[in-house]
mmCIF file of C-alpha atoms and ligand atoms in Angstrom:
data_model
loop_
_atom_site.group_PDB
_atom_site.id
_atom_site.type_symbol
_atom_site.label_atom_id
_atom_site.label_comp_id
_atom_site.label_asym_id
_atom_site.label_seq_id
_atom_site.Cartn_x
_atom_site.Cartn_y
_atom_site.Cartn_z
ATOM 1 C CA MET B 1 116.401 81.803 -47.872
ATOM 2 C CA LEU B 2 118.844 79.305 -49.347
ATOM 3 C CA PRO B 3 117.272 75.864 -49.869
ATOM 4 C CA VAL B 4 117.846 73.465 -46.986
ATOM 5 C CA GLY B 5 118.074 69.683 -47.339
ATOM 6 C CA LEU B 6 116.741 67.346 -44.657
ATOM 7 C CA ARG B 7 117.214 63.615 -44.051
ATOM 8 C CA THR B 8 115.136 61.019 -42.224
ATOM 9 C CA ALA B 9 115.714 57.305 -41.705
ATOM 10 C CA ARG B 10 114.275 56.475 -45.143
ATOM 11 C CA LEU B 11 114.127 59.781 -47.016
ATOM 12 C CA VAL B 12 116.118 62.591 -48.537
ATOM 13 C CA LEU B 13 114.200 65.894 -48.687
ATOM 14 C CA ASP B 14 115.493 68.465 -51.162
ATOM 15 C CA PRO B 15 113.950 71.092 -53.445
ATOM 16 C CA PRO B 16 112.083 69.612 -56.416
ATOM 17 C CA VAL B 17 113.643 70.544 -59.766
ATOM 18 C CA ARG B 18 112.674 70.762 -63.445
ATOM 19 C CA ALA B 19 113.780 67.176 -64.012
ATOM 20 C CA ASP B 20 110.894 66.114 -61.748
ATOM 21 C CA ALA B 21 108.295 67.560 -64.152
ATOM 22 C CA GLU B 22 107.184 64.283 -65.679
ATOM 23 C CA LEU B 23 106.451 62.627 -62.343
ATOM 24 C CA VAL B 24 104.820 65.747 -60.897
ATOM 25 C CA THR B 25 102.557 65.966 -63.961
ATOM 26 C CA ARG B 26 101.500 62.353 -63.573
ATOM 27 C CA TYR B 27 100.973 62.376 -59.792
ATOM 28 C CA CYS B 28 98.961 65.610 -59.866
ATOM 29 C CA GLN B 29 96.369 64.086 -62.209
ATOM 30 C CA ASP B 30 95.097 61.985 -59.304
ATOM 31 C CA PRO B 31 91.356 62.718 -58.813
ATOM 32 C CA LEU B 32 91.981 63.009 -55.052
ATOM 33 C CA PHE B 33 93.894 66.213 -55.779
ATOM 34 C CA GLU B 34 90.838 67.785 -57.347
ATOM 35 C CA ARG B 35 88.900 67.010 -54.195
ATOM 36 C CA TYR B 36 91.462 67.809 -51.512
ATOM 37 C CA LEU B 37 94.031 70.247 -52.943
ATOM 38 C CA THR B 38 94.048 73.551 -54.781
ATOM 39 C CA THR B 39 96.657 72.482 -57.338
ATOM 40 C CA PRO B 40 95.480 73.339 -60.886
ATOM 41 C CA TRP B 41 92.808 71.036 -62.307
ATOM 42 C CA PRO B 42 93.044 69.513 -64.867
ATOM 43 C CA TYR B 43 96.802 69.405 -64.247
ATOM 44 C CA THR B 44 99.142 69.754 -67.230
ATOM 45 C CA ARG B 45 102.857 69.504 -67.932
ATOM 46 C CA ALA B 46 102.902 73.331 -68.149
ATOM 47 C CA ASP B 47 101.599 73.496 -64.556
ATOM 48 C CA ALA B 48 104.458 71.265 -63.421
ATOM 49 C CA GLU B 49 107.024 73.336 -65.353
ATOM 50 C CA ALA B 50 105.717 76.547 -63.752
ATOM 51 C CA PHE B 51 105.692 74.966 -60.290
ATOM 52 C CA LEU B 52 109.241 73.591 -60.568
ATOM 53 C CA GLY B 53 110.834 76.301 -62.684
ATOM 54 C CA ALA B 54 109.341 79.365 -61.010
ATOM 55 C CA HIS B 55 107.206 78.803 -57.910
ATOM 56 C CA VAL B 56 109.575 76.516 -56.006
ATOM 57 C CA PRO B 57 112.822 78.518 -56.489
ATOM 58 C CA GLU B 58 111.107 81.915 -56.115
ATOM 59 C CA SER B 59 109.316 80.830 -52.954
ATOM 60 C CA TRP B 60 112.521 79.520 -51.393
ATOM 61 C CA ALA B 61 114.261 82.787 -52.279
ATOM 62 C CA SER B 62 111.492 84.944 -50.785
ATOM 63 C CA GLY B 63 110.823 82.578 -47.887
ATOM 64 C CA ASN B 64 107.108 82.592 -48.778
ATOM 65 C CA GLU B 65 106.936 78.833 -49.098
ATOM 66 C CA LEU B 66 109.624 76.216 -48.502
ATOM 67 C CA THR B 67 109.038 73.134 -50.656
ATOM 68 C CA TRP B 68 110.804 69.779 -50.546
ATOM 69 C CA ALA B 69 110.669 66.682 -52.727
ATOM 70 C CA LEU B 70 110.573 63.323 -50.953
ATOM 71 C CA ARG B 71 113.121 60.861 -52.412
ATOM 72 C CA ARG B 72 114.465 57.569 -51.150
ATOM 73 C CA PHE B 73 118.072 58.504 -52.009
ATOM 74 C CA ASP B 74 120.066 61.438 -53.409
ATOM 75 C CA GLY B 75 119.049 61.993 -57.027
ATOM 76 C CA GLY B 76 116.279 59.386 -56.779
ATOM 77 C CA PRO B 77 112.817 59.823 -58.295
ATOM 78 C CA LEU B 78 110.399 62.218 -56.625
ATOM 79 C CA LEU B 79 107.779 60.372 -54.546
ATOM 80 C CA GLY B 80 105.842 63.326 -53.177
ATOM 81 C CA VAL B 81 106.081 66.924 -52.033
ATOM 82 C CA ILE B 82 105.832 68.710 -48.668
ATOM 83 C CA SER B 83 105.914 72.422 -47.924
ATOM 84 C CA VAL B 84 105.619 75.031 -45.194
ATOM 85 C CA ARG B 85 104.059 78.370 -46.082
ATOM 86 C CA GLU B 86 105.236 81.509 -44.388
ATOM 87 C CA ALA B 87 101.679 82.566 -43.627
ATOM 88 C CA GLN B 88 100.883 80.844 -40.309
ATOM 89 C CA HIS B 89 103.587 78.238 -41.040
ATOM 90 C CA GLU B 90 101.005 76.028 -42.692
ATOM 91 C CA LEU B 91 102.082 72.510 -43.604
ATOM 92 C CA GLY B 92 100.923 71.041 -46.929
ATOM 93 C CA PHE B 93 101.778 67.746 -48.631
ATOM 94 C CA TRP B 94 100.904 65.207 -51.281
ATOM 95 C CA MET B 95 102.259 61.800 -52.213
ATOM 96 C CA GLY B 96 102.262 60.001 -55.544
ATOM 97 C CA ALA B 97 99.527 57.359 -55.340
ATOM 98 C CA GLU B 98 101.821 54.339 -55.658
ATOM 99 C CA HIS B 99 103.993 55.464 -52.736
ATOM 100 C CA ARG B 100 101.248 55.921 -50.139
ATOM 101 C CA GLY B 101 100.571 53.889 -47.038
ATOM 102 C CA LYS B 102 104.212 53.234 -46.124
ATOM 103 C CA GLY B 103 104.460 55.909 -43.451
ATOM 104 C CA LEU B 104 106.726 58.003 -45.658
ATOM 105 C CA MET B 105 104.683 61.201 -45.525
ATOM 106 C CA SER B 106 104.404 60.913 -41.754
ATOM 107 C CA GLU B 107 108.193 60.582 -41.583
ATOM 108 C CA ALA B 108 108.677 63.632 -43.800
ATOM 109 C CA ALA B 109 106.100 65.680 -41.861
ATOM 110 C CA ILE B 110 107.856 64.986 -38.559
ATOM 111 C CA ALA B 111 111.192 66.087 -40.050
ATOM 112 C CA VAL B 112 109.825 69.289 -41.593
ATOM 113 C CA VAL B 113 107.823 70.269 -38.497
ATOM 114 C CA GLU B 114 110.719 69.624 -36.130
ATOM 115 C CA TRP B 115 113.149 71.520 -38.343
ATOM 116 C CA THR B 116 110.720 74.467 -38.555
ATOM 117 C CA LEU B 117 110.158 74.621 -34.796
ATOM 118 C CA ALA B 118 113.832 74.110 -33.926
ATOM 119 C CA GLY B 119 114.718 77.447 -35.557
ATOM 120 C CA GLY B 120 114.704 76.459 -39.229
ATOM 121 C CA ILE B 121 112.164 79.231 -39.718
ATOM 122 C CA ARG B 122 113.193 82.012 -37.383
ATOM 123 C CA GLY B 123 110.525 82.858 -34.827
ATOM 124 C CA ALA B 124 108.213 79.951 -35.744
ATOM 125 C CA THR B 125 106.580 78.629 -32.559
ATOM 126 C CA THR B 126 103.565 76.933 -34.137
ATOM 127 C CA VAL B 127 102.947 74.926 -37.308
ATOM 128 C CA PHE B 128 99.425 74.858 -38.610
ATOM 129 C CA TRP B 129 97.575 72.167 -40.605
ATOM 130 C CA ARG B 130 94.152 72.076 -42.192
ATOM 131 C CA ALA B 131 92.396 69.759 -44.592
ATOM 132 C CA VAL B 132 89.018 69.388 -46.222
ATOM 133 C CA GLU B 133 86.782 67.485 -43.809
ATOM 134 C CA GLY B 134 86.934 63.774 -44.610
ATOM 135 C CA ASN B 135 90.599 63.687 -45.636
ATOM 136 C CA ILE B 136 91.419 60.846 -43.269
ATOM 137 C CA ALA B 137 94.875 60.059 -44.704
ATOM 138 C CA SER B 138 95.977 63.660 -44.238
ATOM 139 C CA ALA B 139 94.585 63.738 -40.686
ATOM 140 C CA LYS B 140 96.555 60.587 -39.869
ATOM 141 C CA VAL B 141 99.758 62.215 -41.091
ATOM 142 C CA ALA B 142 99.029 65.263 -38.903
ATOM 143 C CA ARG B 143 98.346 63.020 -35.909
ATOM 144 C CA ALA B 144 101.573 61.100 -36.508
ATOM 145 C CA ALA B 145 103.471 64.405 -36.607
ATOM 146 C CA GLY B 146 102.184 65.403 -33.163
ATOM 147 C CA PHE B 147 99.525 67.916 -34.186
ATOM 148 C CA ARG B 148 96.603 68.626 -31.839
ATOM 149 C CA ARG B 149 93.222 69.112 -33.447
ATOM 150 C CA ILE B 150 91.518 72.423 -32.747
ATOM 151 C CA GLU B 151 87.961 73.482 -33.544
ATOM 152 C CA PRO B 152 87.863 77.178 -34.492
ATOM 153 C CA ASP B 153 84.446 78.768 -35.068
ATOM 154 C CA ASP B 154 85.019 79.151 -38.787
ATOM 155 C CA ALA B 155 86.637 75.811 -39.626
ATOM 156 C CA THR B 156 86.557 76.043 -43.403
ATOM 157 C CA VAL B 157 88.874 76.152 -46.409
ATOM 158 C CA PRO B 158 88.228 78.062 -49.626
ATOM 159 C CA THR B 159 86.938 76.068 -52.578
ATOM 160 C CA ARG B 160 89.430 75.733 -55.445
ATOM 161 C CA ASP B 161 87.682 78.485 -57.462
ATOM 162 C CA GLY B 162 87.728 80.754 -54.427
ATOM 163 C CA THR B 163 84.002 81.451 -54.567
ATOM 164 C CA GLY B 164 82.950 79.432 -51.554
ATOM 165 C CA THR B 165 84.131 77.376 -48.595
ATOM 166 C CA LEU B 166 84.179 73.760 -47.522
ATOM 167 C CA PRO B 167 84.089 72.429 -43.952
ATOM 168 C CA ALA B 168 87.619 71.671 -42.759
ATOM 169 C CA TRP B 169 89.659 70.099 -39.979
ATOM 170 C CA TYR B 170 92.308 72.205 -38.269
ATOM 171 C CA ALA B 171 95.269 71.331 -36.057
ATOM 172 C CA VAL B 172 98.394 72.879 -34.558
ATOM 173 C CA ARG B 173 101.781 71.625 -33.426
ATOM 174 C CA GLU B 174 104.191 73.358 -31.059
ATOM 175 C CA ALA B 175 107.810 72.465 -30.292
ATOM 176 C CA SER B 176 106.811 70.037 -27.565
ATOM 177 C CA VAL B 177 103.939 67.725 -28.407
ATOM 178 C CA ASP B 178 100.851 68.594 -26.368
ATOM 179 C CA PRO B 179 99.929 65.600 -24.150
ATOM 180 C CA ARG B 180 96.330 65.930 -25.401
ATOM 181 C CA ALA B 181 97.403 65.776 -29.040
ATOM 182 C CA SER B 182 96.892 62.096 -29.794
ATOM 183 C CA ALA B 183 93.450 61.882 -28.128
ATOM 184 C CA SER B 184 92.282 65.044 -29.897
ATOM 185 C CA TRP B 185 91.908 63.002 -33.107
ATOM 186 C CA ASP B 186 89.780 60.233 -31.616
ATOM 187 C CA ALA B 187 86.437 61.808 -32.487
ATOM 188 C CA ILE B 188 87.179 61.893 -36.204
ATOM 189 C CA LEU B 189 89.644 59.042 -36.707
ATOM 190 C CA GLU B 190 87.977 56.436 -34.508
ATOM 191 C CA ALA B 191 84.643 57.251 -36.081
ATOM 192 C CA ALA B 192 86.239 56.625 -39.488
ATOM 193 C CA ALA B 193 88.045 53.407 -38.500
HETATM 194 C C1 LIG N 201 97.648 62.463 -47.362
HETATM 195 C C2 LIG N 201 98.769 61.665 -48.052
HETATM 196 C C3 LIG N 201 99.929 62.584 -48.362
HETATM 197 C C4 LIG N 201 99.236 60.580 -47.072
HETATM 198 O O1 LIG N 201 100.375 59.961 -47.653
HETATM 199 P P1 LIG N 201 100.914 58.543 -47.166
HETATM 200 O O2 LIG N 201 102.281 58.383 -47.714
HETATM 201 O O3 LIG N 201 99.912 57.498 -47.448
HETATM 202 O O4 LIG N 201 101.008 58.765 -45.607
HETATM 203 P P2 LIG N 201 101.508 57.683 -44.581
HETATM 204 O O5 LIG N 201 101.903 56.413 -45.246
HETATM 205 O O6 LIG N 201 102.482 58.380 -43.698
HETATM 206 O O7 LIG N 201 100.155 57.332 -43.832
HETATM 207 C C5 LIG N 201 99.677 58.028 -42.725
HETATM 208 C C6 LIG N 201 98.482 57.258 -42.179
HETATM 209 O O8 LIG N 201 97.397 57.361 -43.118
HETATM 210 C C7 LIG N 201 96.906 56.067 -43.417
HETATM 211 N N1 LIG N 201 96.384 56.139 -44.764
HETATM 212 C C8 LIG N 201 97.074 56.263 -45.913
HETATM 213 N N2 LIG N 201 96.195 56.324 -46.944
HETATM 214 C C9 LIG N 201 94.956 56.256 -46.410
HETATM 215 C C10 LIG N 201 93.645 56.292 -46.956
HETATM 216 N N3 LIG N 201 93.418 56.398 -48.261
HETATM 217 N N4 LIG N 201 92.582 56.199 -46.102
HETATM 218 C C11 LIG N 201 92.771 56.091 -44.786
HETATM 219 N N5 LIG N 201 93.993 56.072 -44.195
HETATM 220 C C12 LIG N 201 95.070 56.145 -45.009
HETATM 221 C C13 LIG N 201 98.080 55.170 -43.219
HETATM 222 O O9 LIG N 201 97.679 53.847 -42.988
HETATM 223 C C14 LIG N 201 98.709 55.783 -41.975
HETATM 224 O O10 LIG N 201 97.951 55.406 -40.850
HETATM 225 P P3 LIG N 201 98.598 55.209 -39.393
HETATM 226 O O11 LIG N 201 99.145 56.549 -38.981
HETATM 227 O O12 LIG N 201 97.465 54.746 -38.587
HETATM 228 O O13 LIG N 201 99.690 54.202 -39.604
HETATM 229 C C15 LIG N 201 98.262 60.993 -49.360
HETATM 230 O O14 LIG N 201 97.141 60.207 -49.068
HETATM 231 C C16 LIG N 201 97.904 61.992 -50.456
HETATM 232 O O15 LIG N 201 98.753 62.418 -51.218
HETATM 233 N N6 LIG N 201 96.602 62.353 -50.558
HETATM 234 C C17 LIG N 201 96.154 63.288 -51.604
HETATM 235 C C18 LIG N 201 96.655 64.707 -51.350
HETATM 236 C C19 LIG N 201 96.217 65.237 -50.009
HETATM 237 O O16 LIG N 201 95.093 65.031 -49.583
HETATM 238 N N7 LIG N 201 97.124 65.959 -49.318
HETATM 239 C C20 LIG N 201 96.842 66.550 -48.020
HETATM 240 C C21 LIG N 201 96.063 67.804 -48.172
HETATM 241 S S1 LIG N 201 95.675 68.534 -46.577
#
């Protein structure tokens, strides 16, 4: 697939490029990433170079994973990253620590999910989200993007070394937001408030 750019009220979403390596290297050293993501740990400049120089362009070309940088304007610095994987159309995202809490990831997630379900990815009728249990900020982004929490029997994610699993939260989003979606988060997000 050829890379696709998206725009929201405050953001430009485009494929991250090699010139973003310095920021990606710095952001991905955040200890939260060790806990909540499966990005390499410890994270080095070589990891960023491989991600930007190979993974991102190859995954756009194959359609395996579509990855966007979040920027405030064309050519601006990378603030964070969001992607949709072909397998189950799973949404993933991270934001550089100093850019969090401004609603920017929620804005990007809405744009990516709506693009995906409006035919951006042919045949996609559902977008899927999961996070390690306790990742409140990620759950709030999923809620803001209209996801409905589901409770499958085996609600886990693999540990980063692949040898075990961790309890996880799961949610789905279809083209029209399920009327039960917002309330489906109450049990975990009100308990955490
Ligand atoms: C998850 C993450 C991308 C959210 O980014 P963000 O830019 O702060 O998201 P938003 O500003 O859109 O915030 C969404 C909601 O989360 C809340 N929030 C942000 N950081 C929070 C935190 N540390 N704890 C609790 N709530 C938080 C915001 O207040 C907002 O709440 P609201 O919907 O009630 O207004 C960011 O915290 C991050 O990069 N975390 C580490 C990587 C990660 O866990 N990725 C997801 C893996 S599944």
